[in-house]
């Protein structure tokens, strides 16, 4: 009965993603539009790589770092809400908080001597920077699970693992997903900085543009990154909606 | 059978449960009662090992619970928690199927079982199976909680204030249904409540606790009549005779020998009315619509004038109604007789004040021997108000329009 309500925003998000992919693949269109906007620029289009190539690079960077954030952040959030990890809860909260307040540019600078230039220092910086929303939402989501539901589950003979998987996670999934969404969207924007250490992506035209004082370069990188963030946000919002159990829909 | 042997639970300096021992024979309902914080929930939760006792033993059917894996133990003990605790993300049917699924039942086995259980607790399965907890009222949620505890047909049921969070009317209905279910299923039940009337109504035995200790463990009658201490006496309340009326049901004392007609006041025969108090009027299905007061008819009034139309929901009781409730209904209506109907309002018979008095007298001689002026052993100032007693004695008509609908 609520099928259409669930399907419409998801279809819209998918359509947005397809449209974005198409726009990004049309180097010609970018060239023409940029020529219009910057009529006096000699070379309005960033020559280093096509927008499509830059976007793919960007996605790879974000994919790896956000993937790691998820794989570490969610279990970390789960662990500190278990009896075995409860003692570490404050430490973890402080650490992820620090991870977010510490400027990513500084992390990049600190990582280069250790990991060299390229993808990896950027991955580390983004991984740390994105942890906070994932961990804190995982903890908040699990804490918000009604005590009575967990108590009833225990009283009926569910083991700890089963309670986590079939009661706590389903009840917390929308809050956890909201954290993931925030983390990924922040990551897409922050990842442009990573071009400074040679990680590539949509930060290349931005940083390149600043260096050669070509605002057309800056604009194309920024616009593509912004569009990517919007598309990712709506896709993740759809995923959040899909994963939210029926019984919890308002 | 459940046996608690000198069970103690200590939290740091606080002793939540202190050397409690009692036995619940199979098929009986044991009600744990006592002031808030006296250790009822703690005692209950030690039975299924949600809490581990500091010392003492709990034995179920000869097996020490400490020798059974907690998950295994709990899957075979139905548990209704104090705050219902339905899983909000699962449908009513999925909630009820929880334990059967844990036990590895096939869908073909638990699906029909779930629907059957919803009917047992008085919910229309077609309507409610697919609903989510947030779509239920408090009373409906508590019914689902009970159905969920009964799902795998456990011989043992632990219920922590299962009817705590509902209005008095719903509570009364849920109690009646619990009593009916218990008569049918004969589970061994440990039931926690704050409510003395609920305890008296449902218990085979009452365990009255205070500050972690067991004050008295006995039948409701014994607690009422032979309280072991002043605390027990005060806790059970002063209106003892009225309270024990809460234990008997209308079904025990009603008569089905009543006059009725489906032809309206036209069908009322003056002759047969001489023998009875009321001539009941029903529709073709037998649903109670009203009555003709034979006393008024005797006085020479016409049947039309002596007739009263009523709503059976207000003017009649059901077989599961307690005698206490029936008595209060009589007082409200101002008659010594009240009609008994089934859940759809069909006339089954009537119950009279004298029948109530008779059973009380049979059950317990000293009540019959109470001095004059105490109806059912209730001194006027604390039980039946004097004006209501006068009404009962004379069988006067209620005020015009009081029960007419
Ligand atoms: N985990 C715990 N740690 C410390 N004290 C506890 C704990 N659980 C219960 N208590 C204390 O033990 C006592 C008994 O608690 P319990 O929950 O059994 O009371 P109860 O009779 O069920 O009360 P209520 O009628 O309010 O539900 C209370 O004083 C309570 O504060
Ligand atoms: Mg309690």
PDB file of C-alpha atoms in Angstrom, chain B residues 209-310:
ATOM      1  CA  UNK B 209       6.414  -9.486  49.380  1.00  0.00           C
ATOM      2  CA  UNK B 210       7.838  -6.629  51.364  1.00  0.00           C
ATOM      3  CA  UNK B 211      11.392  -5.272  51.195  1.00  0.00           C
ATOM      4  CA  UNK B 212      12.633  -8.389  49.450  1.00  0.00           C
ATOM      5  CA  UNK B 213      11.108 -10.801  51.935  1.00  0.00           C
ATOM      6  CA  UNK B 214       8.110 -13.044  51.518  1.00  0.00           C
ATOM      7  CA  UNK B 215       5.496 -11.949  54.038  1.00  0.00           C
ATOM      8  CA  UNK B 216       2.923 -14.606  53.332  1.00  0.00           C
ATOM      9  CA  UNK B 217       2.322 -17.230  50.680  1.00  0.00           C
ATOM     10  CA  UNK B 218      -1.145 -18.690  50.594  1.00  0.00           C
ATOM     11  CA  UNK B 219      -4.506 -18.688  48.871  1.00  0.00           C
ATOM     12  CA  UNK B 220      -6.261 -15.340  48.467  1.00  0.00           C
ATOM     13  CA  UNK B 221      -8.905 -16.491  50.961  1.00  0.00           C
ATOM     14  CA  UNK B 222      -6.256 -17.241  53.543  1.00  0.00           C
ATOM     15  CA  UNK B 223      -4.549 -13.892  53.039  1.00  0.00           C
ATOM     16  CA  UNK B 224      -7.876 -12.148  53.461  1.00  0.00           C
ATOM     17  CA  UNK B 225      -9.114 -14.176  56.406  1.00  0.00           C
ATOM     18  CA  UNK B 226      -5.914 -15.099  58.203  1.00  0.00           C
ATOM     19  CA  UNK B 227      -3.325 -12.433  57.475  1.00  0.00           C
ATOM     20  CA  UNK B 228       0.026 -13.417  58.959  1.00  0.00           C
ATOM     21  CA  UNK B 229       0.850  -9.865  59.955  1.00  0.00           C
ATOM     22  CA  UNK B 230      -0.607  -6.413  60.225  1.00  0.00           C
ATOM     23  CA  UNK B 231       1.235  -5.553  57.028  1.00  0.00           C
ATOM     24  CA  UNK B 232      -0.583  -8.313  55.138  1.00  0.00           C
ATOM     25  CA  UNK B 233      -3.874  -7.242  56.649  1.00  0.00           C
ATOM     26  CA  UNK B 234      -3.365  -3.607  55.702  1.00  0.00           C
ATOM     27  CA  UNK B 235      -2.065  -4.427  52.267  1.00  0.00           C
ATOM     28  CA  UNK B 236      -4.995  -6.650  51.410  1.00  0.00           C
ATOM     29  CA  UNK B 237      -7.382  -3.890  52.457  1.00  0.00           C
ATOM     30  CA  UNK B 238     -10.234  -3.691  54.892  1.00  0.00           C
ATOM     31  CA  UNK B 239     -13.181  -4.573  52.647  1.00  0.00           C
ATOM     32  CA  UNK B 240     -12.377  -8.267  52.788  1.00  0.00           C
ATOM     33  CA  UNK B 241     -15.801  -9.651  52.078  1.00  0.00           C
ATOM     34  CA  UNK B 242     -16.210  -7.413  49.065  1.00  0.00           C
ATOM     35  CA  UNK B 243     -12.731  -8.375  47.887  1.00  0.00           C
ATOM     36  CA  UNK B 244     -13.468 -12.077  47.993  1.00  0.00           C
ATOM     37  CA  UNK B 245     -16.457 -11.426  45.782  1.00  0.00           C
ATOM     38  CA  UNK B 246     -13.801 -10.540  43.239  1.00  0.00           C
ATOM     39  CA  UNK B 247     -12.865 -14.229  43.132  1.00  0.00           C
ATOM     40  CA  UNK B 248     -16.173 -15.687  42.055  1.00  0.00           C
ATOM     41  CA  UNK B 249     -17.688 -15.362  38.646  1.00  0.00           C
ATOM     42  CA  UNK B 250     -21.242 -14.727  37.577  1.00  0.00           C
ATOM     43  CA  UNK B 251     -21.146 -18.064  35.761  1.00  0.00           C
ATOM     44  CA  UNK B 252     -20.879 -19.803  39.135  1.00  0.00           C
ATOM     45  CA  UNK B 253     -24.126 -18.454  40.551  1.00  0.00           C
ATOM     46  CA  UNK B 254     -26.305 -17.418  37.617  1.00  0.00           C
ATOM     47  CA  UNK B 255     -29.525 -19.079  36.638  1.00  0.00           C
ATOM     48  CA  UNK B 256     -30.562 -19.569  33.053  1.00  0.00           C
ATOM     49  CA  UNK B 257     -34.145 -19.984  34.164  1.00  0.00           C
ATOM     50  CA  UNK B 258     -35.551 -16.621  33.101  1.00  0.00           C
ATOM     51  CA  UNK B 259     -38.613 -15.366  31.272  1.00  0.00           C
ATOM     52  CA  UNK B 260     -38.100 -13.777  27.918  1.00  0.00           C
ATOM     53  CA  UNK B 261     -39.996 -12.927  24.781  1.00  0.00           C
ATOM     54  CA  UNK B 262     -39.099 -11.745  21.319  1.00  0.00           C
ATOM     55  CA  UNK B 263     -42.512 -10.125  20.827  1.00  0.00           C
ATOM     56  CA  UNK B 264     -41.905  -6.913  22.768  1.00  0.00           C
ATOM     57  CA  UNK B 265     -44.111  -5.993  25.682  1.00  0.00           C
ATOM     58  CA  UNK B 266     -46.986  -7.680  23.806  1.00  0.00           C
ATOM     59  CA  UNK B 267     -45.382 -11.045  24.545  1.00  0.00           C
ATOM     60  CA  UNK B 268     -45.307 -10.526  28.302  1.00  0.00           C
ATOM     61  CA  UNK B 269     -47.664 -12.788  30.189  1.00  0.00           C
ATOM     62  CA  UNK B 270     -49.051 -11.366  33.405  1.00  0.00           C
ATOM     63  CA  UNK B 271     -49.468 -14.882  34.796  1.00  0.00           C
ATOM     64  CA  UNK B 272     -45.880 -16.118  34.491  1.00  0.00           C
ATOM     65  CA  UNK B 273     -44.586 -12.749  35.607  1.00  0.00           C
ATOM     66  CA  UNK B 274     -45.937 -13.442  39.060  1.00  0.00           C
ATOM     67  CA  UNK B 275     -43.131 -15.966  39.551  1.00  0.00           C
ATOM     68  CA  UNK B 276     -40.281 -13.726  38.532  1.00  0.00           C
ATOM     69  CA  UNK B 277     -38.751 -10.324  38.974  1.00  0.00           C
ATOM     70  CA  UNK B 278     -38.242  -9.467  35.315  1.00  0.00           C
ATOM     71  CA  UNK B 279     -39.670 -10.502  31.991  1.00  0.00           C
ATOM     72  CA  UNK B 280     -36.843  -9.918  29.521  1.00  0.00           C
ATOM     73  CA  UNK B 281     -37.340  -8.527  26.047  1.00  0.00           C
ATOM     74  CA  UNK B 282     -34.996  -9.655  23.288  1.00  0.00           C
ATOM     75  CA  UNK B 283     -34.767  -9.398  19.532  1.00  0.00           C
ATOM     76  CA  UNK B 284     -34.972 -12.445  17.266  1.00  0.00           C
ATOM     77  CA  UNK B 285     -31.293 -13.257  17.825  1.00  0.00           C
ATOM     78  CA  UNK B 286     -31.836 -13.208  21.571  1.00  0.00           C
ATOM     79  CA  UNK B 287     -30.038  -9.903  22.119  1.00  0.00           C
ATOM     80  CA  UNK B 288     -31.234  -8.221  25.294  1.00  0.00           C
ATOM     81  CA  UNK B 289     -33.239  -5.100  24.498  1.00  0.00           C
ATOM     82  CA  UNK B 290     -35.023  -4.409  27.759  1.00  0.00           C
ATOM     83  CA  UNK B 291     -37.343  -5.831  30.354  1.00  0.00           C
ATOM     84  CA  UNK B 292     -40.704  -5.558  31.983  1.00  0.00           C
ATOM     85  CA  UNK B 293     -40.595  -5.086  35.740  1.00  0.00           C
ATOM     86  CA  UNK B 294     -42.998  -7.694  37.146  1.00  0.00           C
ATOM     87  CA  UNK B 295     -43.445  -5.839  40.426  1.00  0.00           C
ATOM     88  CA  UNK B 296     -44.698  -2.824  38.542  1.00  0.00           C
ATOM     89  CA  UNK B 297     -46.864  -5.077  36.362  1.00  0.00           C
ATOM     90  CA  UNK B 298     -48.345  -6.653  39.475  1.00  0.00           C
ATOM     91  CA  UNK B 299     -49.354  -3.268  40.707  1.00  0.00           C
ATOM     92  CA  UNK B 300     -51.758  -3.145  37.784  1.00  0.00           C
ATOM     93  CA  UNK B 301     -49.707  -1.189  35.275  1.00  0.00           C
ATOM     94  CA  UNK B 302     -49.811  -2.182  31.601  1.00  0.00           C
ATOM     95  CA  UNK B 303     -46.789  -4.066  30.194  1.00  0.00           C
ATOM     96  CA  UNK B 304     -45.922  -1.072  27.988  1.00  0.00           C
ATOM     97  CA  UNK B 305     -45.666   1.173  31.005  1.00  0.00           C
ATOM     98  CA  UNK B 306     -43.791  -1.400  33.085  1.00  0.00           C
ATOM     99  CA  UNK B 307     -41.236  -1.920  30.313  1.00  0.00           C
ATOM    100  CA  UNK B 308     -37.777  -0.372  30.109  1.00  0.00           C
ATOM    101  CA  UNK B 309     -35.467  -0.427  27.116  1.00  0.00           C
ATOM    102  CA  UNK B 310     -31.790  -0.808  27.971  1.00  0.00           C
TER     103      UNK B 310
END
